PDB file of C-alpha atoms in Angstrom:
ATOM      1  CA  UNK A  13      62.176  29.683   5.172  1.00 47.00           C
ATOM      2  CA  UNK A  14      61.080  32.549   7.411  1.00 51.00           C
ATOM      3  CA  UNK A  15      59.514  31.789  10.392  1.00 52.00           C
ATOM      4  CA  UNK A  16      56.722  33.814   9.597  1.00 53.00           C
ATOM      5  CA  UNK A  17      55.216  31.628   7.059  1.00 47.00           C
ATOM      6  CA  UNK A  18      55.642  29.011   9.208  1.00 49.00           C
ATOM      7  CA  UNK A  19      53.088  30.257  11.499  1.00 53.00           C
ATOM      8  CA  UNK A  20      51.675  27.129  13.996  1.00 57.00           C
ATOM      9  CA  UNK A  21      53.915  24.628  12.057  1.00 57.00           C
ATOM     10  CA  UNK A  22      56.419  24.480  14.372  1.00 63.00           C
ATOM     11  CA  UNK A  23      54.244  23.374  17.622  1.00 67.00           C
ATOM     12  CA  UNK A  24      52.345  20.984  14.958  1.00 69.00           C
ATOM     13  CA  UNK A  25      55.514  19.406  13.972  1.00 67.00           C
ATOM     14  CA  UNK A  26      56.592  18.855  17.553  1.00 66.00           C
ATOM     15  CA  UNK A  27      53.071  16.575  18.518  1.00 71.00           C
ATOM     16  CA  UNK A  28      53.567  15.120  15.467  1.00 72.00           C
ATOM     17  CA  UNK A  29      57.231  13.766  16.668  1.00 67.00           C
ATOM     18  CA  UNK A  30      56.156  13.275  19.845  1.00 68.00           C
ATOM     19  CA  UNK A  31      53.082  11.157  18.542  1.00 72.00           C
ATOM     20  CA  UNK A  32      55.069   9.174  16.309  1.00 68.00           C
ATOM     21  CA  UNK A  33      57.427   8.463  19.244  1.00 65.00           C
ATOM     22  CA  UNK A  34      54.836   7.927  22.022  1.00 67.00           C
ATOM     23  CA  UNK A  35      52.792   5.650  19.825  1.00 69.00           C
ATOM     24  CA  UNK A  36      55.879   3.338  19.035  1.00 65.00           C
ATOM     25  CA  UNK A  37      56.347   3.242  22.779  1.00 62.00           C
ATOM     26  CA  UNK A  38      53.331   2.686  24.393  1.00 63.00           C
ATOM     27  CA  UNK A  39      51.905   0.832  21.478  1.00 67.00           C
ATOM     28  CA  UNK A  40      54.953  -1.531  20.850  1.00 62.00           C
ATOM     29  CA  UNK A  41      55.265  -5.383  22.467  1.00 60.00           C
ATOM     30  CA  UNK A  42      57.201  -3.990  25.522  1.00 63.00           C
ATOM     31  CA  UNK A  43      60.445  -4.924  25.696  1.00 68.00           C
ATOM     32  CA  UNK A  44      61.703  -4.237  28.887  1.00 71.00           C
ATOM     33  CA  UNK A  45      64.898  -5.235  30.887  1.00 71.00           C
ATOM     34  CA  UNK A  46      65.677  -7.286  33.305  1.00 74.00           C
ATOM     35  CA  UNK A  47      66.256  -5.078  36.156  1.00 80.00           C
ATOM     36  CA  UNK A  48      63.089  -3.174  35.276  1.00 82.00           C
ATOM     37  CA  UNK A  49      61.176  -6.801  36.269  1.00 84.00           C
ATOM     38  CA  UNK A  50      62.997  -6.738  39.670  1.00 86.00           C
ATOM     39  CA  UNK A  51      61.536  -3.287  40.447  1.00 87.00           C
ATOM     40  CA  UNK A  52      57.768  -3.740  39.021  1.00 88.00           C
ATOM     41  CA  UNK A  53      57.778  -7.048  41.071  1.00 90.00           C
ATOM     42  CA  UNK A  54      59.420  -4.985  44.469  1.00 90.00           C
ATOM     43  CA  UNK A  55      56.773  -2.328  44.254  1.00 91.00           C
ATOM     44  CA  UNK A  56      53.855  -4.673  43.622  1.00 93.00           C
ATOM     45  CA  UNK A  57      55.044  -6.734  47.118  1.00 92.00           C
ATOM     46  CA  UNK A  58      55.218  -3.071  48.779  1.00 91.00           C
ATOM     47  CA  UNK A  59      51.641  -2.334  47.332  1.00 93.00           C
ATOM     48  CA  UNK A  60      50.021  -5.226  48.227  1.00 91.00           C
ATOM     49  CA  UNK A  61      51.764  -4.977  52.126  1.00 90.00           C
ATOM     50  CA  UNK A  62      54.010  -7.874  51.830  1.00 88.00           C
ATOM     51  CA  UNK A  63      57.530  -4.619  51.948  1.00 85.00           C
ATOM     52  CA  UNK A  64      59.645  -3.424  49.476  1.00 85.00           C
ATOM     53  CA  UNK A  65      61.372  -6.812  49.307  1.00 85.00           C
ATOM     54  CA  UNK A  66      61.501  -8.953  45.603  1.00 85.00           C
ATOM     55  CA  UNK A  67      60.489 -12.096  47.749  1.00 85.00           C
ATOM     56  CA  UNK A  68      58.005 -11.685  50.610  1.00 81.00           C
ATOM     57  CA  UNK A  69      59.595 -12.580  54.049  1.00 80.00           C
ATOM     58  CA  UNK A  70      63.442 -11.991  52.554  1.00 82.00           C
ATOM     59  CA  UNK A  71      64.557  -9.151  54.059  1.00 81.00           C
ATOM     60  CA  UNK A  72      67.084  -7.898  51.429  1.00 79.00           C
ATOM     61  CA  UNK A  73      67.384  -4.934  49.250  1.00 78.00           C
ATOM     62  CA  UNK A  74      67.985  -5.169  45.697  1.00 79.00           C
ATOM     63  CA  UNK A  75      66.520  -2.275  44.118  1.00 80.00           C
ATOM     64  CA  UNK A  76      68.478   0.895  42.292  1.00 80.00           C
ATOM     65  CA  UNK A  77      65.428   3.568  42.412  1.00 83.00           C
ATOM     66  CA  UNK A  78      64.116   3.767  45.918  1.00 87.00           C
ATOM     67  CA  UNK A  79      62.314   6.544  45.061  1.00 88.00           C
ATOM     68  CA  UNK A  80      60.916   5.290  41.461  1.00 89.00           C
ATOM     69  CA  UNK A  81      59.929   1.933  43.502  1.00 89.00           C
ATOM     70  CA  UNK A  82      57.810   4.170  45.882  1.00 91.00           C
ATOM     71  CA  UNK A  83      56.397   5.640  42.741  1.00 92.00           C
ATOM     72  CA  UNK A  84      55.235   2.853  41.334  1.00 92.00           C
ATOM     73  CA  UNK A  85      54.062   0.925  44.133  1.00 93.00           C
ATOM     74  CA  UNK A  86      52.229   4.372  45.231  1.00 94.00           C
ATOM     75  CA  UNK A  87      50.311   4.248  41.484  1.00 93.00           C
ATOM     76  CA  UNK A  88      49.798   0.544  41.797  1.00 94.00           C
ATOM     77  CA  UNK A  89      47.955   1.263  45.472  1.00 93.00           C
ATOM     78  CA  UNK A  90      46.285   4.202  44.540  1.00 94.00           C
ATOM     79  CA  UNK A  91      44.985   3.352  40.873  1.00 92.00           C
ATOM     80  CA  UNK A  92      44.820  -0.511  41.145  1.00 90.00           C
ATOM     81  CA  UNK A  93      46.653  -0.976  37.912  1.00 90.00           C
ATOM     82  CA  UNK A  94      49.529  -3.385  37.276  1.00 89.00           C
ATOM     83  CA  UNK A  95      52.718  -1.990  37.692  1.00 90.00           C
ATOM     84  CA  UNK A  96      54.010  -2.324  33.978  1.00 86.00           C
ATOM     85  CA  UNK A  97      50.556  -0.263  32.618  1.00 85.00           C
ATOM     86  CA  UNK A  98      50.914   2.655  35.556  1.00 88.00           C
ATOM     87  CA  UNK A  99      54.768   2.593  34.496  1.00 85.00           C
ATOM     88  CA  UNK A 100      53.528   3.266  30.847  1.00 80.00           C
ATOM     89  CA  UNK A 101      51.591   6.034  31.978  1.00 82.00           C
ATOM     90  CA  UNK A 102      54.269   7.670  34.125  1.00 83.00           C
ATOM     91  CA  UNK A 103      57.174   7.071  31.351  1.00 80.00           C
ATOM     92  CA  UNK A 104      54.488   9.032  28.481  1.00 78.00           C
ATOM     93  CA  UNK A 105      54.347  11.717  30.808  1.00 80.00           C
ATOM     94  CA  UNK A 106      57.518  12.254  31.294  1.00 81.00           C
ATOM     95  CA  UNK A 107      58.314  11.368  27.384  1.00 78.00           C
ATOM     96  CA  UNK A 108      55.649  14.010  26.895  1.00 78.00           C
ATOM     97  CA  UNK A 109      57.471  16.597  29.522  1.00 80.00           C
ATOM     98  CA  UNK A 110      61.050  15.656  27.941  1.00 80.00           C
ATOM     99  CA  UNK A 111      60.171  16.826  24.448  1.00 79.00           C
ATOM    100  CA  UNK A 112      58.554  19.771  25.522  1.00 81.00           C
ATOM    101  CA  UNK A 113      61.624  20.760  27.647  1.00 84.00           C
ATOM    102  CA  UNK A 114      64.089  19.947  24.541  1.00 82.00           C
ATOM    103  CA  UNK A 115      62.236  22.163  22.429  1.00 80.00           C
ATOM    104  CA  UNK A 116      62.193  24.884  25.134  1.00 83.00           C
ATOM    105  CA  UNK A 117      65.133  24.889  25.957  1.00 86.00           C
ATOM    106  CA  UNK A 118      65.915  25.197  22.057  1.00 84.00           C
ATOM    107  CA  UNK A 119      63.918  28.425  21.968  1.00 84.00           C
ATOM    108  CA  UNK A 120      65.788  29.786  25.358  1.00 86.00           C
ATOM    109  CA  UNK A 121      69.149  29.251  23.216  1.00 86.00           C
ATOM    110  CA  UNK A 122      67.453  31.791  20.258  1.00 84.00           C
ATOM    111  CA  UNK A 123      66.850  29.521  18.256  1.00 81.00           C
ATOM    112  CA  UNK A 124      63.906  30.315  16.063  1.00 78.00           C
ATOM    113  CA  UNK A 125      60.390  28.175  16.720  1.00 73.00           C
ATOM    114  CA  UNK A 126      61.140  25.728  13.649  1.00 72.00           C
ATOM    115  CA  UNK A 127      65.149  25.335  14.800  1.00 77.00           C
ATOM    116  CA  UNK A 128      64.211  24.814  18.240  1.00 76.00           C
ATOM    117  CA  UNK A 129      62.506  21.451  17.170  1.00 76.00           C
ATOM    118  CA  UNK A 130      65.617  20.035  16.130  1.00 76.00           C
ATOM    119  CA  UNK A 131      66.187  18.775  19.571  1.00 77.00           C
ATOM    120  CA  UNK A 132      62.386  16.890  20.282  1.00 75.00           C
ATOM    121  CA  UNK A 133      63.042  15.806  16.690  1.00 75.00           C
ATOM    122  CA  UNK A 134      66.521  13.835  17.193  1.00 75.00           C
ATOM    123  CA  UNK A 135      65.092  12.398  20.025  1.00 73.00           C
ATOM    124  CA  UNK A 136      62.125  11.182  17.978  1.00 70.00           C
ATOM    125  CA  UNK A 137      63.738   9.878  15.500  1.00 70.00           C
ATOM    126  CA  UNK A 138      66.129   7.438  18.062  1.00 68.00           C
ATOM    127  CA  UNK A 139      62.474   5.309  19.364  1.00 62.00           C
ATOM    128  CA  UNK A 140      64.833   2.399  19.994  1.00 61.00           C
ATOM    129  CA  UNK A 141      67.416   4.535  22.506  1.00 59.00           C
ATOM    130  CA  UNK A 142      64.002   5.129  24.496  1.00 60.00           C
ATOM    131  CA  UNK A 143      62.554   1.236  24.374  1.00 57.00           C
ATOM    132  CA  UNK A 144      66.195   0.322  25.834  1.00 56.00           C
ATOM    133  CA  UNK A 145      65.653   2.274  29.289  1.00 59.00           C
ATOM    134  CA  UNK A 146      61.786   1.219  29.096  1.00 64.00           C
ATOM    135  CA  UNK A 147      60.546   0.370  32.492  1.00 63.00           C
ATOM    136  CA  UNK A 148      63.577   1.898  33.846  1.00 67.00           C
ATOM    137  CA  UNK A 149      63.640   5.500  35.349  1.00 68.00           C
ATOM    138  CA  UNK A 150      65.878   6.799  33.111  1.00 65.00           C
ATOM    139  CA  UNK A 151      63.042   9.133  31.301  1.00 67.00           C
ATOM    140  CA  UNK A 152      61.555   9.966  34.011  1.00 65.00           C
ATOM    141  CA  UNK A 153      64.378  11.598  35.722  1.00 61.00           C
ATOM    142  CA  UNK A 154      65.373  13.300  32.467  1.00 63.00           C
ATOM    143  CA  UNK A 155      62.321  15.196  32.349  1.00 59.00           C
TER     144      UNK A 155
END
């Protein structure tokens, strides 16, 4: 099909896929991993003053993302939500970021508007690749 007839269907297809995908992860019983626990509980010590320790008064390091802890304890200070919701917010933005990127970078390789969304797409339709690094800064450092 020519991409002429297409008109606006390519950008509507992409928010569609992105919906679909962003709804099944924010909307979804969260299922995050274990190491994701040790960082939401590090930055809620560090927000509430206690140091970016997992117990408060053990002086030992055990987080991965130093700079995805300061993140989240930054939102959790600054908003005054729980760790896990402000991490839901930062992981659709950069979901939201990610697909628009894919499909970008689609169109800098030529590929026509409706092609291009082969990338976003395959993403999309892989929701349980993206629950396994929820809570984690995987997605946020690929966007």
């Amino acid at each position: 099909m020519n991409d002429r007839y297409l008109g606006r269907a390519p950008i509507w297809l992409l928010f569609a896929a992105f919906s679909l995908c962003a709804c099944y992860s924010l909307f979804s019983t969260p299922q995050y991993l274990d190491d994701a626990f040790i960082t939401f509980r590090m930055a809620r010590n560090m927000a509430d003053g206690l140091g970016p320790y997992f117990n408060a008064g053990e002086r030992v390091q055990a987080c991965t993302a130093p700079l995805y802890l300061l993140m989240l304890a930054g939102g959790r200070f600054l908003t005054g939500l729980s760790v896990p919701q402000f991490e839901s917010f930062v992981e659709f933005a950069a979901l939201t970021s990610l697909f628009l990127m894919l499909w970008r970078f689609g169109r800098d390789l030529n590929f026509s508007a409706s092609w291009a969304l082969l990338l976003p797409l395959l993403l999309a339709m892989q929701p349980d690749q993206l629950i396994q690094v929820k809570g984690m800064e995987a997605i946020f450092f690929s966007a």
